[in-house]
Amino acid sequence: MQKKNAGIARSFALKGLLLLAALTLSTGFFACKIAVGGGEGVGTEVPQVTLTFDAGEGSFKDGKTTLTLTGKVGEKLALQESPVREGYDLTGWNPALPEKYPEKNTEYTAVWVKEGDYTITYVNVDGATNENPAGYNVETETITLKDPVKPGYTFGGWYKDGEFTTQVTEIIKGSTGNITLYAKWELVNYTIIYELDGGTNVPENPASYNVETETITLKDPVKTGYTFGGWYKDGEFTTQVTEITQGTTSNITLYAKWLENYTITYELESGTNAPENPASYNVETETIILKDPVKTGYTFAGWYKTEDFTGNAVTEIVQGTTGDITLYAKWEQIPFTTVKVEGGKCTLNGTEVTFSSFWISPYEVTQEEFVSVMTGNQNGIEPNPSRFTSNPAAGDVQEWRPVEHVSWYDAIVYCNLLSIKEGLTPCYTIKGSTNPALWGTSPTSFSVEDYDDWESVTCNFDADGYRLPTEAEWEYAARGGQAGITDGSWDNTYSGSNTLDDVAWWYDNSDSKTHEVGKKQANALGLYDMSGNVWEGCWDRYGSSSGYPSGTEDPAGPDTGSTRVGRGGSWDGFSSNCAVSCRSSNNPCGRYDSCGFRLVRSAR
């Protein structure tokens, strides 16, 4: 019989821990039963576990027979105190101690062997339950080795060596010496079945795993027309699963939950939707608070479910709603922004002239404003005939560049259409009608068949609709609309300044293009771009001068003349063209990328 020293327990440590088990035998080996509690392996948070150490027939230093430790799963396990038993050596614990806190509450029982007996050391049994004895002597009956149990593995036999070349099934009576046995294990592969209900899985979701597989974070499958609502353990969708944690040991079936997508259609009537308004939702989508769209010249008056805006406005789509939804944007037009120019007397070009009050737009008509009125090919005019429809200057809004490449006749068509749209009395009459729908195609040359009808256009200056300014109104507004002003008291060469770059886009600073209206300095009335950007068409026929008989009231130019007046200069003009005093003679049929217009309304 081999004599063992008191420290023999330390010689049988695996990875720094004692990994031995015990079986009660007639030779005096003692073991107690093991108690374990459960923990969930799929998709749960890391819990705390409690480990109980039972000294069996021994005791800890304070005389207690049990010791309790608590820690989080996966933390390093360190047993600071070992029990003692007179006449016995502690050879390990059953089950064998792991390096880290296990996933379940576990009770470990001390395994004792009499001093002087041979030990049996079991290697590779970390996490396994082993009911084989921890020792023997020469008189011990032949020991038939039992298979240990380790979750997630199949036992492949006991071997004398770590290379698994010599298998051992028993320890024959009469054997002597300490024995080391190596457990051989084979991983068990578990299947993962995905119930997709018509969906398509992603390759990142594996079809199998084993106990050593790193935690699997489940990915979302896809299904046309649906939003994925999660993986579940059951077809009733009561227990959701987001991951398969390392150490799980079972075949798994996962059920895909699908939420039908419903579309949200926004009828915007040329408005622009807010990006926060979604295009779809499902029954579990959080309540959607609808945002306001925008439309130049209008205020938003609510979303409605009906095209005629009956019923209550819709402000939200509450969670739990189902079905496709169409929402109609209701708009209320903002009255056209204008500046009132008070009437009075002044001297223009050496002649005293009396003006009635009128309203004038602070800006040249923009491309956005033109498009909002000119639907289709109204009177043969493109919705946006402009040449400068792309590549705006840095910081400029494309839609807010002035409309250009419009003829004088195109401009009066726009004026009447806008007046009709806003319920105002149109100013211009052609072919006996104020409705442009009855006028035919806007002429592009003097030789068209009905040109005489267009050339004979008349203007009702008492109507409250939109029109082009007279040349005198334009110059009066460009000079600041100051009653009593005379030629000699007018200090500024350009509208609002003697420094052209302050108030105008012209040849030297325009970079050969138009610019967003209102970017330069305004004049005294708050009018922008009266100098530069685009030439602005006026009502007047072009005569040899802009002079009028002294005492003229509301002059509207000569009665004859084949061309019309343009004022203010343009992006491609020289400084002299941008002077308030400069006049140009424009073909009323011509469409030029340097010509646009500005609106006025009578305030008589």
Short mmCIF file of N, CA and C in Angstrom, two decimals, residues 169-324:
data_model
loop_
_atom_site.label_atom_id
_atom_site.label_comp_id
_atom_site.label_asym_id
_atom_site.label_seq_id
_atom_site.Cartn_x
_atom_site.Cartn_y
_atom_site.Cartn_z
N THR A 169 -11.36 0.15 -19.99
CA THR A 169 -12.77 -0.04 -19.62
C THR A 169 -12.93 -0.48 -18.17
N GLU A 170 -11.81 -0.97 -17.53
CA GLU A 170 -11.91 -1.43 -16.15
C GLU A 170 -10.55 -1.36 -15.46
N ILE A 171 -10.60 -1.35 -14.12
CA ILE A 171 -9.39 -1.43 -13.30
C ILE A 171 -9.47 -2.76 -12.55
N ILE A 172 -8.60 -3.68 -12.93
CA ILE A 172 -8.69 -5.06 -12.46
C ILE A 172 -8.22 -5.17 -11.00
N LYS A 173 -8.91 -6.02 -10.24
CA LYS A 173 -8.53 -6.28 -8.85
C LYS A 173 -7.08 -6.73 -8.80
N GLY A 174 -6.34 -6.17 -7.88
CA GLY A 174 -4.93 -6.48 -7.75
C GLY A 174 -4.03 -5.43 -8.36
N SER A 175 -4.64 -4.44 -9.09
CA SER A 175 -3.83 -3.37 -9.67
C SER A 175 -3.24 -2.52 -8.55
N THR A 176 -2.12 -1.90 -8.85
CA THR A 176 -1.48 -1.00 -7.89
C THR A 176 -1.03 0.27 -8.60
N GLY A 177 -0.84 1.32 -7.80
CA GLY A 177 -0.32 2.59 -8.33
C GLY A 177 -1.42 3.59 -8.66
N ASN A 178 -1.04 4.85 -8.59
CA ASN A 178 -1.98 5.90 -8.97
C ASN A 178 -2.26 5.83 -10.47
N ILE A 179 -3.50 6.14 -10.84
CA ILE A 179 -3.93 6.02 -12.24
C ILE A 179 -4.49 7.36 -12.72
N THR A 180 -4.12 7.73 -13.95
CA THR A 180 -4.71 8.90 -14.60
C THR A 180 -5.47 8.43 -15.84
N LEU A 181 -6.74 8.80 -15.93
CA LEU A 181 -7.60 8.41 -17.06
C LEU A 181 -8.07 9.67 -17.80
N TYR A 182 -8.05 9.58 -19.14
CA TYR A 182 -8.43 10.72 -19.98
C TYR A 182 -9.76 10.44 -20.66
N ALA A 183 -10.71 11.35 -20.45
CA ALA A 183 -12.02 11.20 -21.08
C ALA A 183 -11.98 11.76 -22.51
N LYS A 184 -12.48 10.96 -23.44
CA LYS A 184 -12.58 11.41 -24.83
C LYS A 184 -14.02 11.83 -25.11
N TRP A 185 -14.17 12.99 -25.73
CA TRP A 185 -15.51 13.53 -25.99
C TRP A 185 -15.67 13.87 -27.47
N GLU A 186 -16.88 13.73 -27.95
CA GLU A 186 -17.23 14.16 -29.31
C GLU A 186 -18.40 15.13 -29.21
N LEU A 187 -18.26 16.26 -29.89
CA LEU A 187 -19.32 17.28 -29.85
C LEU A 187 -20.60 16.76 -30.49
N VAL A 188 -21.72 17.11 -29.88
CA VAL A 188 -23.03 16.81 -30.46
C VAL A 188 -23.49 18.04 -31.25
N ASN A 189 -23.85 17.84 -32.50
CA ASN A 189 -24.40 18.93 -33.30
C ASN A 189 -25.91 18.96 -33.16
N TYR A 190 -26.44 20.15 -32.87
CA TYR A 190 -27.88 20.34 -32.72
C TYR A 190 -28.41 21.12 -33.92
N THR A 191 -29.60 20.79 -34.33
CA THR A 191 -30.20 21.45 -35.51
C THR A 191 -31.00 22.68 -35.09
N ILE A 192 -31.03 23.65 -36.00
CA ILE A 192 -31.89 24.83 -35.84
C ILE A 192 -32.84 24.83 -37.03
N ILE A 193 -34.11 24.69 -36.76
CA ILE A 193 -35.13 24.71 -37.82
C ILE A 193 -35.81 26.08 -37.79
N TYR A 194 -35.88 26.71 -38.95
CA TYR A 194 -36.50 28.03 -39.07
C TYR A 194 -37.84 27.89 -39.80
N GLU A 195 -38.92 28.19 -39.10
CA GLU A 195 -40.24 28.20 -39.72
C GLU A 195 -40.49 29.61 -40.25
N LEU A 196 -40.37 29.78 -41.58
CA LEU A 196 -40.30 31.12 -42.18
C LEU A 196 -41.63 31.63 -42.72
N ASP A 197 -42.63 30.77 -42.84
CA ASP A 197 -43.96 31.21 -43.30
C ASP A 197 -43.87 32.05 -44.58
N GLY A 198 -43.15 31.53 -45.55
CA GLY A 198 -43.07 32.23 -46.83
C GLY A 198 -41.95 33.24 -46.94
N GLY A 199 -41.22 33.46 -45.86
CA GLY A 199 -40.10 34.39 -45.90
C GLY A 199 -38.83 33.72 -46.39
N THR A 200 -37.78 34.51 -46.50
CA THR A 200 -36.47 34.01 -46.94
C THR A 200 -35.45 34.28 -45.86
N ASN A 201 -34.78 33.23 -45.43
CA ASN A 201 -33.78 33.39 -44.38
C ASN A 201 -32.51 34.01 -44.94
N VAL A 202 -31.67 34.50 -44.05
CA VAL A 202 -30.39 35.08 -44.45
C VAL A 202 -29.29 34.07 -44.15
N PRO A 203 -28.21 34.06 -44.95
CA PRO A 203 -27.16 33.05 -44.77
C PRO A 203 -26.45 33.14 -43.43
N GLU A 204 -26.54 34.28 -42.75
CA GLU A 204 -25.86 34.42 -41.46
C GLU A 204 -26.50 33.57 -40.37
N ASN A 205 -27.75 33.15 -40.56
CA ASN A 205 -28.41 32.30 -39.56
C ASN A 205 -28.02 30.84 -39.82
N PRO A 206 -27.29 30.19 -38.89
CA PRO A 206 -26.80 28.83 -39.14
C PRO A 206 -27.89 27.78 -39.01
N ALA A 207 -27.64 26.62 -39.64
CA ALA A 207 -28.59 25.50 -39.57
C ALA A 207 -28.29 24.57 -38.41
N SER A 208 -27.13 24.72 -37.78
CA SER A 208 -26.78 23.85 -36.66
C SER A 208 -25.77 24.56 -35.77
N TYR A 209 -25.54 23.98 -34.61
CA TYR A 209 -24.58 24.53 -33.66
C TYR A 209 -24.19 23.43 -32.68
N ASN A 210 -23.20 23.72 -31.84
CA ASN A 210 -22.87 22.79 -30.76
C ASN A 210 -22.64 23.58 -29.48
N VAL A 211 -22.34 22.87 -28.41
CA VAL A 211 -22.25 23.51 -27.10
C VAL A 211 -21.10 24.52 -27.03
N GLU A 212 -20.10 24.38 -27.91
CA GLU A 212 -18.97 25.29 -27.89
C GLU A 212 -19.13 26.47 -28.85
N THR A 213 -20.18 26.46 -29.67
CA THR A 213 -20.40 27.55 -30.62
C THR A 213 -20.56 28.87 -29.88
N GLU A 214 -19.87 29.90 -30.36
CA GLU A 214 -20.04 31.22 -29.77
C GLU A 214 -21.52 31.62 -29.84
N THR A 215 -21.93 32.49 -28.92
CA THR A 215 -23.32 32.94 -28.89
C THR A 215 -23.75 33.43 -30.28
N ILE A 216 -24.87 32.90 -30.76
CA ILE A 216 -25.39 33.23 -32.09
C ILE A 216 -26.41 34.35 -31.95
N THR A 217 -26.12 35.50 -32.54
CA THR A 217 -27.10 36.59 -32.59
C THR A 217 -27.92 36.42 -33.86
N LEU A 218 -29.19 36.15 -33.70
CA LEU A 218 -30.05 35.83 -34.84
C LEU A 218 -30.30 37.06 -35.70
N LYS A 219 -30.24 36.86 -37.03
CA LYS A 219 -30.46 37.93 -37.99
C LYS A 219 -31.90 37.88 -38.50
N ASP A 220 -32.32 39.00 -39.08
CA ASP A 220 -33.70 39.11 -39.56
C ASP A 220 -33.83 38.51 -40.96
N PRO A 221 -34.82 37.64 -41.18
CA PRO A 221 -35.14 37.20 -42.53
C PRO A 221 -35.93 38.29 -43.26
N VAL A 222 -36.32 38.03 -44.49
CA VAL A 222 -37.08 39.02 -45.26
C VAL A 222 -38.30 38.35 -45.90
N LYS A 223 -39.32 39.17 -46.10
CA LYS A 223 -40.53 38.71 -46.78
C LYS A 223 -41.18 39.91 -47.44
N THR A 224 -41.37 39.83 -48.73
CA THR A 224 -41.92 40.96 -49.48
C THR A 224 -43.28 41.36 -48.93
N GLY A 225 -43.43 42.65 -48.64
CA GLY A 225 -44.69 43.16 -48.15
C GLY A 225 -44.89 43.05 -46.65
N TYR A 226 -43.86 42.60 -45.94
CA TYR A 226 -43.98 42.41 -44.51
C TYR A 226 -42.76 42.96 -43.78
N THR A 227 -42.96 43.30 -42.52
CA THR A 227 -41.87 43.65 -41.62
C THR A 227 -41.66 42.50 -40.65
N PHE A 228 -40.40 42.13 -40.43
CA PHE A 228 -40.09 41.03 -39.51
C PHE A 228 -40.36 41.47 -38.08
N GLY A 229 -41.12 40.63 -37.35
CA GLY A 229 -41.50 40.97 -35.98
C GLY A 229 -40.79 40.18 -34.91
N GLY A 230 -39.78 39.38 -35.30
CA GLY A 230 -38.99 38.66 -34.30
C GLY A 230 -39.05 37.15 -34.47
N TRP A 231 -38.03 36.49 -33.89
CA TRP A 231 -38.01 35.03 -33.80
C TRP A 231 -38.65 34.61 -32.48
N TYR A 232 -39.42 33.51 -32.54
CA TYR A 232 -40.11 33.03 -31.35
C TYR A 232 -39.91 31.52 -31.20
N LYS A 233 -40.01 31.05 -29.94
CA LYS A 233 -39.88 29.62 -29.66
C LYS A 233 -41.13 28.83 -30.01
N ASP A 234 -42.23 29.54 -30.20
CA ASP A 234 -43.51 28.87 -30.40
C ASP A 234 -44.31 29.56 -31.49
N GLY A 235 -45.20 28.80 -32.10
CA GLY A 235 -46.02 29.34 -33.17
C GLY A 235 -47.05 30.33 -32.71
N GLU A 236 -47.27 30.43 -31.39
CA GLU A 236 -48.20 31.43 -30.86
C GLU A 236 -47.49 32.74 -30.55
N PHE A 237 -46.19 32.78 -30.76
CA PHE A 237 -45.37 34.00 -30.60
C PHE A 237 -45.47 34.58 -29.18
N THR A 238 -45.25 33.70 -28.20
CA THR A 238 -45.29 34.17 -26.81
C THR A 238 -43.89 34.40 -26.24
N THR A 239 -42.90 33.62 -26.67
CA THR A 239 -41.55 33.74 -26.12
C THR A 239 -40.58 34.12 -27.23
N GLN A 240 -40.11 35.36 -27.20
CA GLN A 240 -39.22 35.84 -28.26
C GLN A 240 -37.78 35.41 -28.00
N VAL A 241 -37.05 35.16 -29.07
CA VAL A 241 -35.65 34.73 -29.01
C VAL A 241 -34.82 35.67 -29.87
N THR A 242 -33.75 36.20 -29.31
CA THR A 242 -32.86 37.07 -30.08
C THR A 242 -31.49 36.45 -30.31
N GLU A 243 -31.15 35.42 -29.49
CA GLU A 243 -29.84 34.80 -29.62
C GLU A 243 -29.88 33.39 -29.05
N ILE A 244 -28.89 32.59 -29.48
CA ILE A 244 -28.69 31.26 -28.91
C ILE A 244 -27.35 31.32 -28.19
N THR A 245 -27.42 31.31 -26.86
CA THR A 245 -26.21 31.55 -26.08
C THR A 245 -25.28 30.33 -26.11
N GLN A 246 -24.00 30.62 -26.02
CA GLN A 246 -23.01 29.55 -25.95
C GLN A 246 -23.30 28.65 -24.76
N GLY A 247 -23.25 27.32 -24.99
CA GLY A 247 -23.54 26.37 -23.93
C GLY A 247 -24.92 25.76 -24.02
N THR A 248 -25.76 26.27 -24.92
CA THR A 248 -27.10 25.70 -25.11
C THR A 248 -26.97 24.30 -25.70
N THR A 249 -27.86 23.39 -25.30
CA THR A 249 -27.76 21.98 -25.73
C THR A 249 -29.13 21.42 -26.05
N SER A 250 -29.64 21.71 -27.22
CA SER A 250 -30.90 21.10 -27.66
C SER A 250 -31.15 21.49 -29.11
N ASN A 251 -31.94 20.66 -29.79
CA ASN A 251 -32.44 21.05 -31.10
C ASN A 251 -33.44 22.18 -30.90
N ILE A 252 -33.46 23.11 -31.83
CA ILE A 252 -34.28 24.32 -31.65
C ILE A 252 -35.12 24.54 -32.90
N THR A 253 -36.38 24.90 -32.70
CA THR A 253 -37.24 25.35 -33.80
C THR A 253 -37.62 26.79 -33.52
N LEU A 254 -37.39 27.65 -34.49
CA LEU A 254 -37.68 29.08 -34.36
C LEU A 254 -38.76 29.47 -35.36
N TYR A 255 -39.71 30.28 -34.90
CA TYR A 255 -40.84 30.70 -35.73
C TYR A 255 -40.71 32.19 -36.04
N ALA A 256 -40.76 32.52 -37.33
CA ALA A 256 -40.66 33.92 -37.76
C ALA A 256 -42.03 34.58 -37.65
N LYS A 257 -42.07 35.70 -36.98
CA LYS A 257 -43.31 36.48 -36.88
C LYS A 257 -43.27 37.58 -37.94
N TRP A 258 -44.35 37.70 -38.71
CA TRP A 258 -44.40 38.70 -39.79
C TRP A 258 -45.54 39.68 -39.55
N LEU A 259 -45.25 40.94 -39.81
CA LEU A 259 -46.25 42.00 -39.69
C LEU A 259 -46.49 42.57 -41.08
N GLU A 260 -47.73 42.50 -41.54
CA GLU A 260 -48.04 42.99 -42.88
C GLU A 260 -47.78 44.49 -42.99
N ASN A 261 -47.11 44.89 -44.07
CA ASN A 261 -46.85 46.31 -44.31
C ASN A 261 -48.04 46.94 -45.02
N TYR A 262 -48.40 48.13 -44.58
CA TYR A 262 -49.45 48.90 -45.23
C TYR A 262 -48.85 50.19 -45.78
N THR A 263 -49.29 50.58 -46.96
CA THR A 263 -48.73 51.77 -47.60
C THR A 263 -49.47 53.03 -47.13
N ILE A 264 -48.71 54.12 -47.09
CA ILE A 264 -49.29 55.44 -46.84
C ILE A 264 -49.02 56.28 -48.08
N THR A 265 -50.08 56.66 -48.77
CA THR A 265 -49.97 57.48 -49.98
C THR A 265 -50.32 58.92 -49.63
N TYR A 266 -49.44 59.83 -50.01
CA TYR A 266 -49.66 61.25 -49.71
C TYR A 266 -49.99 61.99 -51.01
N GLU A 267 -51.18 62.53 -51.09
CA GLU A 267 -51.58 63.34 -52.25
C GLU A 267 -51.24 64.79 -51.92
N LEU A 268 -50.18 65.31 -52.54
CA LEU A 268 -49.58 66.57 -52.11
C LEU A 268 -49.95 67.77 -52.97
N GLU A 269 -50.56 67.55 -54.13
CA GLU A 269 -50.95 68.65 -55.02
C GLU A 269 -49.78 69.64 -55.22
N SER A 270 -48.66 69.08 -55.68
CA SER A 270 -47.45 69.85 -56.00
C SER A 270 -46.68 70.33 -54.77
N GLY A 271 -47.11 69.94 -53.59
CA GLY A 271 -46.34 70.27 -52.40
C GLY A 271 -45.18 69.30 -52.20
N THR A 272 -44.38 69.54 -51.18
CA THR A 272 -43.24 68.69 -50.86
C THR A 272 -43.44 68.09 -49.47
N ASN A 273 -43.40 66.77 -49.39
CA ASN A 273 -43.66 66.11 -48.12
C ASN A 273 -42.48 66.26 -47.17
N ALA A 274 -42.78 66.13 -45.88
CA ALA A 274 -41.72 66.13 -44.87
C ALA A 274 -41.06 64.76 -44.87
N PRO A 275 -39.73 64.70 -44.81
CA PRO A 275 -39.05 63.39 -44.86
C PRO A 275 -39.40 62.50 -43.68
N GLU A 276 -39.90 63.08 -42.59
CA GLU A 276 -40.25 62.26 -41.42
C GLU A 276 -41.53 61.45 -41.63
N ASN A 277 -42.34 61.80 -42.62
CA ASN A 277 -43.58 61.07 -42.86
C ASN A 277 -43.27 59.76 -43.58
N PRO A 278 -43.54 58.60 -42.97
CA PRO A 278 -43.14 57.32 -43.57
C PRO A 278 -44.05 56.92 -44.72
N ALA A 279 -43.52 56.04 -45.58
CA ALA A 279 -44.28 55.55 -46.73
C ALA A 279 -45.05 54.28 -46.40
N SER A 280 -44.78 53.68 -45.23
CA SER A 280 -45.47 52.46 -44.86
C SER A 280 -45.47 52.31 -43.34
N TYR A 281 -46.26 51.36 -42.86
CA TYR A 281 -46.32 51.08 -41.42
C TYR A 281 -46.87 49.67 -41.24
N ASN A 282 -46.87 49.17 -40.02
CA ASN A 282 -47.51 47.90 -39.71
C ASN A 282 -48.26 48.03 -38.40
N VAL A 283 -48.94 46.95 -38.01
CA VAL A 283 -49.83 47.02 -36.86
C VAL A 283 -49.09 47.33 -35.56
N GLU A 284 -47.78 47.03 -35.50
CA GLU A 284 -47.02 47.27 -34.28
C GLU A 284 -46.20 48.55 -34.33
N THR A 285 -46.26 49.28 -35.44
CA THR A 285 -45.52 50.54 -35.54
C THR A 285 -46.00 51.50 -34.46
N GLU A 286 -45.04 52.14 -33.78
CA GLU A 286 -45.41 53.15 -32.80
C GLU A 286 -46.27 54.23 -33.46
N THR A 287 -47.14 54.85 -32.68
CA THR A 287 -48.02 55.89 -33.22
C THR A 287 -47.22 56.92 -34.02
N ILE A 288 -47.67 57.17 -35.26
CA ILE A 288 -46.98 58.09 -36.17
C ILE A 288 -47.62 59.47 -36.05
N ILE A 289 -46.84 60.44 -35.64
CA ILE A 289 -47.31 61.83 -35.60
C ILE A 289 -46.98 62.44 -36.96
N LEU A 290 -48.00 62.77 -37.73
CA LEU A 290 -47.79 63.27 -39.09
C LEU A 290 -47.21 64.68 -39.08
N LYS A 291 -46.23 64.90 -39.94
CA LYS A 291 -45.57 66.19 -40.08
C LYS A 291 -46.20 66.98 -41.23
N ASP A 292 -45.99 68.29 -41.20
CA ASP A 292 -46.57 69.17 -42.21
C ASP A 292 -45.70 69.20 -43.47
N PRO A 293 -46.31 69.04 -44.65
CA PRO A 293 -45.57 69.28 -45.89
C PRO A 293 -45.47 70.78 -46.14
N VAL A 294 -44.82 71.16 -47.22
CA VAL A 294 -44.68 72.58 -47.56
C VAL A 294 -45.02 72.79 -49.03
N LYS A 295 -45.47 73.98 -49.33
CA LYS A 295 -45.77 74.37 -50.70
C LYS A 295 -45.64 75.88 -50.79
N THR A 296 -44.80 76.33 -51.68
CA THR A 296 -44.55 77.76 -51.80
C THR A 296 -45.84 78.50 -52.13
N GLY A 297 -46.09 79.55 -51.36
CA GLY A 297 -47.28 80.37 -51.59
C GLY A 297 -48.52 79.87 -50.88
N TYR A 298 -48.38 78.81 -50.07
CA TYR A 298 -49.54 78.22 -49.41
C TYR A 298 -49.20 77.89 -47.96
N THR A 299 -50.24 77.86 -47.13
CA THR A 299 -50.09 77.31 -45.78
C THR A 299 -50.79 75.96 -45.74
N PHE A 300 -50.23 75.03 -44.98
CA PHE A 300 -50.80 73.70 -44.86
C PHE A 300 -51.97 73.73 -43.89
N ALA A 301 -53.10 73.16 -44.31
CA ALA A 301 -54.32 73.21 -43.50
C ALA A 301 -54.75 71.85 -42.99
N GLY A 302 -53.90 70.83 -43.12
CA GLY A 302 -54.21 69.54 -42.53
C GLY A 302 -54.20 68.39 -43.52
N TRP A 303 -54.03 67.17 -42.94
CA TRP A 303 -54.16 65.93 -43.72
C TRP A 303 -55.60 65.43 -43.59
N TYR A 304 -56.15 64.95 -44.70
CA TYR A 304 -57.52 64.42 -44.69
C TYR A 304 -57.55 63.08 -45.40
N LYS A 305 -58.53 62.26 -45.01
CA LYS A 305 -58.69 60.95 -45.65
C LYS A 305 -59.57 61.02 -46.89
N THR A 306 -60.21 62.16 -47.11
CA THR A 306 -61.08 62.31 -48.27
C THR A 306 -60.57 63.42 -49.17
N GLU A 307 -60.79 63.25 -50.47
CA GLU A 307 -60.29 64.21 -51.45
C GLU A 307 -60.99 65.55 -51.33
N ASP A 308 -62.23 65.55 -50.81
CA ASP A 308 -62.96 66.81 -50.67
C ASP A 308 -62.79 67.40 -49.26
N PHE A 309 -61.88 66.82 -48.48
CA PHE A 309 -61.50 67.34 -47.16
C PHE A 309 -62.67 67.35 -46.17
N THR A 310 -63.58 66.39 -46.31
CA THR A 310 -64.66 66.27 -45.33
C THR A 310 -64.17 65.46 -44.13
N GLY A 311 -64.89 65.59 -43.03
CA GLY A 311 -64.48 64.89 -41.82
C GLY A 311 -63.38 65.63 -41.09
N ASN A 312 -62.87 65.01 -40.07
CA ASN A 312 -61.83 65.63 -39.25
C ASN A 312 -60.45 65.46 -39.88
N ALA A 313 -59.60 66.42 -39.63
CA ALA A 313 -58.21 66.31 -40.09
C ALA A 313 -57.52 65.16 -39.36
N VAL A 314 -56.58 64.52 -40.03
CA VAL A 314 -55.82 63.41 -39.46
C VAL A 314 -54.47 63.93 -39.00
N THR A 315 -54.17 63.74 -37.74
CA THR A 315 -52.89 64.23 -37.20
C THR A 315 -51.93 63.09 -36.86
N GLU A 316 -52.46 61.85 -36.76
CA GLU A 316 -51.60 60.74 -36.39
C GLU A 316 -52.19 59.43 -36.89
N ILE A 317 -51.34 58.43 -36.99
CA ILE A 317 -51.77 57.06 -37.28
C ILE A 317 -51.42 56.25 -36.04
N VAL A 318 -52.44 55.88 -35.28
CA VAL A 318 -52.20 55.27 -33.97
C VAL A 318 -51.74 53.83 -34.12
N GLN A 319 -50.93 53.40 -33.17
CA GLN A 319 -50.46 52.01 -33.15
C GLN A 319 -51.66 51.08 -33.10
N GLY A 320 -51.62 50.02 -33.91
CA GLY A 320 -52.73 49.08 -33.98
C GLY A 320 -53.59 49.27 -35.22
N THR A 321 -53.39 50.39 -35.93
CA THR A 321 -54.14 50.63 -37.17
C THR A 321 -53.71 49.62 -38.23
N THR A 322 -54.64 49.23 -39.11
CA THR A 322 -54.32 48.33 -40.22
C THR A 322 -54.92 48.88 -41.50
N GLY A 323 -54.35 48.45 -42.63
CA GLY A 323 -54.87 48.84 -43.94
C GLY A 323 -54.08 49.96 -44.59
N ASP A 324 -54.11 49.97 -45.94
CA ASP A 324 -53.46 51.05 -46.68
C ASP A 324 -54.21 52.36 -46.44
#
